[in-house]
Amino acid sequence: MPSAVTRTTLRHMTYFPPPAEELRFLDNELRQLDARRAQLLARRAWLITMLQQAVQPAPPVWPSRPAQPGPSARPEATAPGVQNVLLLLGGILLTIAAMVFTLVSWGHLGIAGRSLVLGAVTLAVLGAPVALLRRGLRSTAESVAGLGLALTVLDAYALHEVVFTAADGTTYAAAASTALAALWSAYGTALAALPGPATLRLPHPAALAVAQLPLLLWTVALGGGPLTVTAAVLLTTAFDAVVALRVSERPVRLVALVCAFGTGGWGVLAAGLLSLGASGPGAAARAAALLLLAAAIALGVARFAPRPGLATGMATTAALCAVAGPGGVLRVSVAGDWVVPACLACGIALLAAARGPSAVRRGVVLASGVVQAGAVLWAVPAVGVTLLGPVAWLRHVWAGAPADARAAVTVDAFWPPYAVTVPLVLLAVAAVLATAVRAEEWRPQALTAALTLTWAAVLVTPTALELPYLVGLSIQGLTVPALLAPALRGAAARTATGLALLTSLGLAFLSLATEPATLGVLASLTVVFAVAAWRGRQTPVSAAAALGWATALGCAVGASAGWRPEVVALLVLVVPVAAALLAARLDDSVTTVTVEATGAVAGFVAIGLAVADPPLLALVLSLCGVIAAGTAVRPDRRDVGYAAVALFVLAAWVRLAAWRVGLPEAYTLPVTVPALLVGALRRRRDPAASSWTAYGPGLTVTLLPSLATAWSDVEWTRPLLLGAAGLLLTLLGARHRLRAPLVLGGSVLALVTLHELAPYLVQVTDALPRWVPPALAGLLLLALGATYEQRLRDVRRVREVLGRMN
């Protein structure tokens, strides 16, 4: 170190190690930090575990009983649950034993013994709950009381077998059920009157369950018929409803509610079956009286029900029963065509009778809606036949005008019975929807439904009334502009347009019966939808419909003139031309898309019509290509140019096939030339585009089929021309430094040369010694290795130069 370097200078100098040494130093430090971090994380986890164990309370330690190893067993049943199960099993076993004693061992005792045994056992069992309740054993008292109630049933059976042997079984069952219901109710009341908070819950619900039988059994015992039995069931339902609404005991109310629903459903179903099976006004009136009784019971429950949901359901049931009763009378009193309108009138009248609390009114309105919905469903088959039946005319085109409108829609279908009044039903429901629904959130939906029902009524009127065929056509024809004329908004406008399309379809099918009707209807539909599109009535749909009906009109005009289908295709092409011209002038993107899509569909129709004649098919394809090319001129429709090219190519192919041309180049060159032109334009706009993308597809389309044909061609003309083309492509690729022409042209030239020189190569191979091919392969490998070594040496030199520069 020079002597001029002082100690202060040495202290402030900083040592910078070489990069490799510094990198090793940093890696070592990072590994030590990672190891230290892992140790600290493990220590932290252990400390957290220890703290959690310290926070948890330790279990108590009993000095007299050491802790048992292993986890303690958790009980699977509670003590009250075990108690109830034991008491229930005990009561069931005792009841079964008493039944066996009564039914099997009864004959071993005399009359006095039998009476004493049964009486003593029954009194003892019925009196035992008193003592049990005083001791606070309520569950045991419930089980013993249940056994006592079961013994009273056995007592009644024993009395019938011994004392009242001559009594009628049904009469005795009615008397016994009445006595048992009263006895059980009194027993429960007596136990409830005992001092103390504990009481039994079983006697009163059991008495109510038995009380379902007396009225029904007394009616059957007295010789009552189905009407009387149904009335008894409904009266029992009324009793259950009163108990459910007035009694405060929860078990009794639950049993009463279940019994009320059970007997009420039975009674309403029986009354409905009686109404349907009535053959005269008298029987129908009696069944209607039962339904009105059920309605009165349900309405009473609805007025006093504590919950709004129950009140609404009962009010709905009451209103439906009130409609079903008079409906059954009307069914046997009026003509079949007017039964549904009469029932609908009753259902609509319910809206005026909706009074009382809001829950009741809601239920009545709901019932009215159910009746109206049922009437509409009844009318659906007639509307469906009217709308879909004319499709059968596709198999009977221009067969002649039918007798009337109904015969026109029932060519291959049948007309539903009693459907003359379908229009009246639909109009009535539509009027109710338009006038009765006032809520703002439901008003638009109601108006839309009313519009749909009115349309259905107008559509089905000629068919239901069997009007003349031309009158039916006229009504449906006027319906289409009527639906498109109003300036509706939102969902109503969309619904009206959809209904207009449905009507136009049915009208078009219906007009296929005669030639003048078909031409007139299709022309009218084209004009109507065109005017609607011009006036802004759902323009996208209307414009597409106008073009579609114009396509159908062109086909119909050609068929009427007797032209061949391929000639008609030229007439149909007017529609794609009009669509392309119209789409160029539209500002709405949605309308533009629908118009262009409809024009494309019309073009496909024209192509399908011309398939049978290849020359005309080629002409049609060419015209479609011209239309597509004209559309592709627009800046936003450049992609349609691909479709235009495809159509032109297909047209050329079809024309060549019609001329029976078998040369593959005749089919591939019409594709190659446009593809190369497009590639050249792309390379001019984007010089960075790859030659494979620009020229590869076009060159491959022609070179590969020609090469495949040349390998099997015995003449010299095709290989010579193909080799010349390959050579030209190779030179062009080399001149302009383009990979695609260079590789493809060179490959084709090499393969053609190989194919042409193959026989001579075989001869040369036979003439050469066998050591020549391996020697040539070795020389080739040596040359490649030397070149590879030279390149590696050049790369090494460049790296050394760059290192010295750094």
PDB file of N, CA and C in Angstrom, residues 6 13 22 46 50 92 97 117 152 174-175 246 274 324 355 362 365 379 397 435 529 551 583 679 757 761 781 789 792:
ATOM      1  N   THR A   6      -3.365   7.480   4.213  1.00  0.00           N
ATOM      2  CA  THR A   6      -3.410   7.688   5.663  1.00  0.00           C
ATOM      3  C   THR A   6      -4.377   6.729   6.301  1.00  0.00           C
ATOM      4  N   MET A  13     -12.861   3.906   3.583  1.00  0.00           N
ATOM      5  CA  MET A  13     -12.971   3.153   2.328  1.00  0.00           C
ATOM      6  C   MET A  13     -13.993   2.015   2.458  1.00  0.00           C
ATOM      7  N   GLU A  22     -20.539 -11.922  -3.519  1.00  0.00           N
ATOM      8  CA  GLU A  22     -21.641 -11.225  -2.835  1.00  0.00           C
ATOM      9  C   GLU A  22     -22.948 -12.003  -2.949  1.00  0.00           C
ATOM     10  N   TRP A  46     -46.578 -23.253  19.822  1.00  0.00           N
ATOM     11  CA  TRP A  46     -46.564 -23.977  21.106  1.00  0.00           C
ATOM     12  C   TRP A  46     -47.080 -23.097  22.231  1.00  0.00           C
ATOM     13  N   MET A  50     -50.433 -23.692  24.754  1.00  0.00           N
ATOM     14  CA  MET A  50     -50.343 -23.686  26.207  1.00  0.00           C
ATOM     15  C   MET A  50     -51.294 -22.679  26.826  1.00  0.00           C
ATOM     16  N   ILE A  92    -100.371 -49.690  27.165  1.00  0.00           N
ATOM     17  CA  ILE A  92    -100.746 -50.537  26.029  1.00  0.00           C
ATOM     18  C   ILE A  92    -100.823 -52.002  26.450  1.00  0.00           C
ATOM     19  N   ALA A  97    -104.089 -56.747  27.708  1.00  0.00           N
ATOM     20  CA  ALA A  97    -104.470 -57.794  28.661  1.00  0.00           C
ATOM     21  C   ALA A  97    -105.949 -57.738  28.984  1.00  0.00           C
ATOM     22  N   VAL A 117    -116.172 -58.050  38.288  1.00  0.00           N
ATOM     23  CA  VAL A 117    -114.781 -57.892  37.853  1.00  0.00           C
ATOM     24  C   VAL A 117    -114.612 -56.632  36.999  1.00  0.00           C
ATOM     25  N   THR A 152    -113.596 -48.680  29.571  1.00  0.00           N
ATOM     26  CA  THR A 152    -115.017 -48.346  29.372  1.00  0.00           C
ATOM     27  C   THR A 152    -115.516 -48.829  28.018  1.00  0.00           C
ATOM     28  N   ALA A 174    -124.199 -46.471  18.101  1.00  0.00           N
ATOM     29  CA  ALA A 174    -124.522 -45.051  18.224  1.00  0.00           C
ATOM     30  C   ALA A 174    -124.772 -44.669  19.669  1.00  0.00           C
ATOM     31  N   ALA A 175    -125.553 -45.517  20.390  1.00  0.00           N
ATOM     32  CA  ALA A 175    -125.834 -45.218  21.797  1.00  0.00           C
ATOM     33  C   ALA A 175    -124.570 -45.305  22.649  1.00  0.00           C
ATOM     34  N   ARG A 246    -113.863 -22.009  20.098  1.00  0.00           N
ATOM     35  CA  ARG A 246    -114.336 -21.511  21.391  1.00  0.00           C
ATOM     36  C   ARG A 246    -113.599 -22.109  22.581  1.00  0.00           C
ATOM     37  N   LEU A 274    -122.324 -36.188  -5.130  1.00  0.00           N
ATOM     38  CA  LEU A 274    -123.782 -36.238  -5.266  1.00  0.00           C
ATOM     39  C   LEU A 274    -124.269 -35.227  -6.294  1.00  0.00           C
ATOM     40  N   ALA A 324    -120.184 -24.051  -6.591  1.00  0.00           N
ATOM     41  CA  ALA A 324    -120.394 -25.431  -7.033  1.00  0.00           C
ATOM     42  C   ALA A 324    -121.837 -25.867  -6.840  1.00  0.00           C
ATOM     43  N   ARG A 355    -117.296  -9.167   1.085  1.00  0.00           N
ATOM     44  CA  ARG A 355    -117.501  -8.252   2.202  1.00  0.00           C
ATOM     45  C   ARG A 355    -116.805  -8.816   3.438  1.00  0.00           C
ATOM     46  N   ARG A 362    -110.164 -11.312   0.585  1.00  0.00           N
ATOM     47  CA  ARG A 362    -109.098 -11.881  -0.245  1.00  0.00           C
ATOM     48  C   ARG A 362    -109.418 -13.316  -0.636  1.00  0.00           C
ATOM     49  N   VAL A 365    -112.162 -13.243  -3.379  1.00  0.00           N
ATOM     50  CA  VAL A 365    -111.590 -12.833  -4.671  1.00  0.00           C
ATOM     51  C   VAL A 365    -110.747 -13.959  -5.263  1.00  0.00           C
ATOM     52  N   ALA A 379    -111.944 -23.214 -22.193  1.00  0.00           N
ATOM     53  CA  ALA A 379    -111.990 -22.645 -23.541  1.00  0.00           C
ATOM     54  C   ALA A 379    -110.709 -22.871 -24.328  1.00  0.00           C
ATOM     55  N   VAL A 397    -103.214 -28.412 -50.192  1.00  0.00           N
ATOM     56  CA  VAL A 397    -103.094 -27.060 -50.723  1.00  0.00           C
ATOM     57  C   VAL A 397    -104.016 -26.896 -51.929  1.00  0.00           C
ATOM     58  N   THR A 435    -111.509  -4.303 -15.756  1.00  0.00           N
ATOM     59  CA  THR A 435    -112.241  -3.364 -14.901  1.00  0.00           C
ATOM     60  C   THR A 435    -112.058  -3.607 -13.411  1.00  0.00           C
ATOM     61  N   PHE A 529     -97.762  -5.617 -42.554  1.00  0.00           N
ATOM     62  CA  PHE A 529     -96.555  -5.581 -41.726  1.00  0.00           C
ATOM     63  C   PHE A 529     -95.557  -4.541 -42.243  1.00  0.00           C
ATOM     64  N   THR A 551     -91.577 -13.287 -49.099  1.00  0.00           N
ATOM     65  CA  THR A 551     -90.977 -14.522 -49.610  1.00  0.00           C
ATOM     66  C   THR A 551     -92.052 -15.567 -49.910  1.00  0.00           C
ATOM     67  N   ALA A 583     -81.686  -2.453 -45.441  1.00  0.00           N
ATOM     68  CA  ALA A 583     -80.777  -2.463 -44.293  1.00  0.00           C
ATOM     69  C   ALA A 583     -79.740  -1.356 -44.392  1.00  0.00           C
ATOM     70  N   GLY A 679     -55.083 -11.755 -49.808  1.00  0.00           N
ATOM     71  CA  GLY A 679     -53.809 -11.770 -49.089  1.00  0.00           C
ATOM     72  C   GLY A 679     -52.916 -10.611 -49.474  1.00  0.00           C
ATOM     73  N   LEU A 757     -38.608 -38.300 -61.803  1.00  0.00           N
ATOM     74  CA  LEU A 757     -37.305 -38.974 -61.901  1.00  0.00           C
ATOM     75  C   LEU A 757     -37.238 -40.266 -61.104  1.00  0.00           C
ATOM     76  N   LEU A 761     -34.109 -42.890 -60.836  1.00  0.00           N
ATOM     77  CA  LEU A 761     -33.427 -43.044 -59.555  1.00  0.00           C
ATOM     78  C   LEU A 761     -33.361 -44.502 -59.142  1.00  0.00           C
ATOM     79  N   LEU A 781     -23.513 -35.910 -43.037  1.00  0.00           N
ATOM     80  CA  LEU A 781     -23.455 -35.693 -41.586  1.00  0.00           C
ATOM     81  C   LEU A 781     -22.192 -34.934 -41.201  1.00  0.00           C
ATOM     82  N   GLU A 789     -20.280 -26.865 -35.804  1.00  0.00           N
ATOM     83  CA  GLU A 789     -19.127 -26.478 -34.979  1.00  0.00           C
ATOM     84  C   GLU A 789     -18.694 -25.051 -35.277  1.00  0.00           C
ATOM     85  N   LEU A 792     -21.052 -22.679 -33.531  1.00  0.00           N
ATOM     86  CA  LEU A 792     -20.782 -22.596 -32.098  1.00  0.00           C
ATOM     87  C   LEU A 792     -19.555 -21.727 -31.819  1.00  0.00           C
TER      88      LEU A 792
END
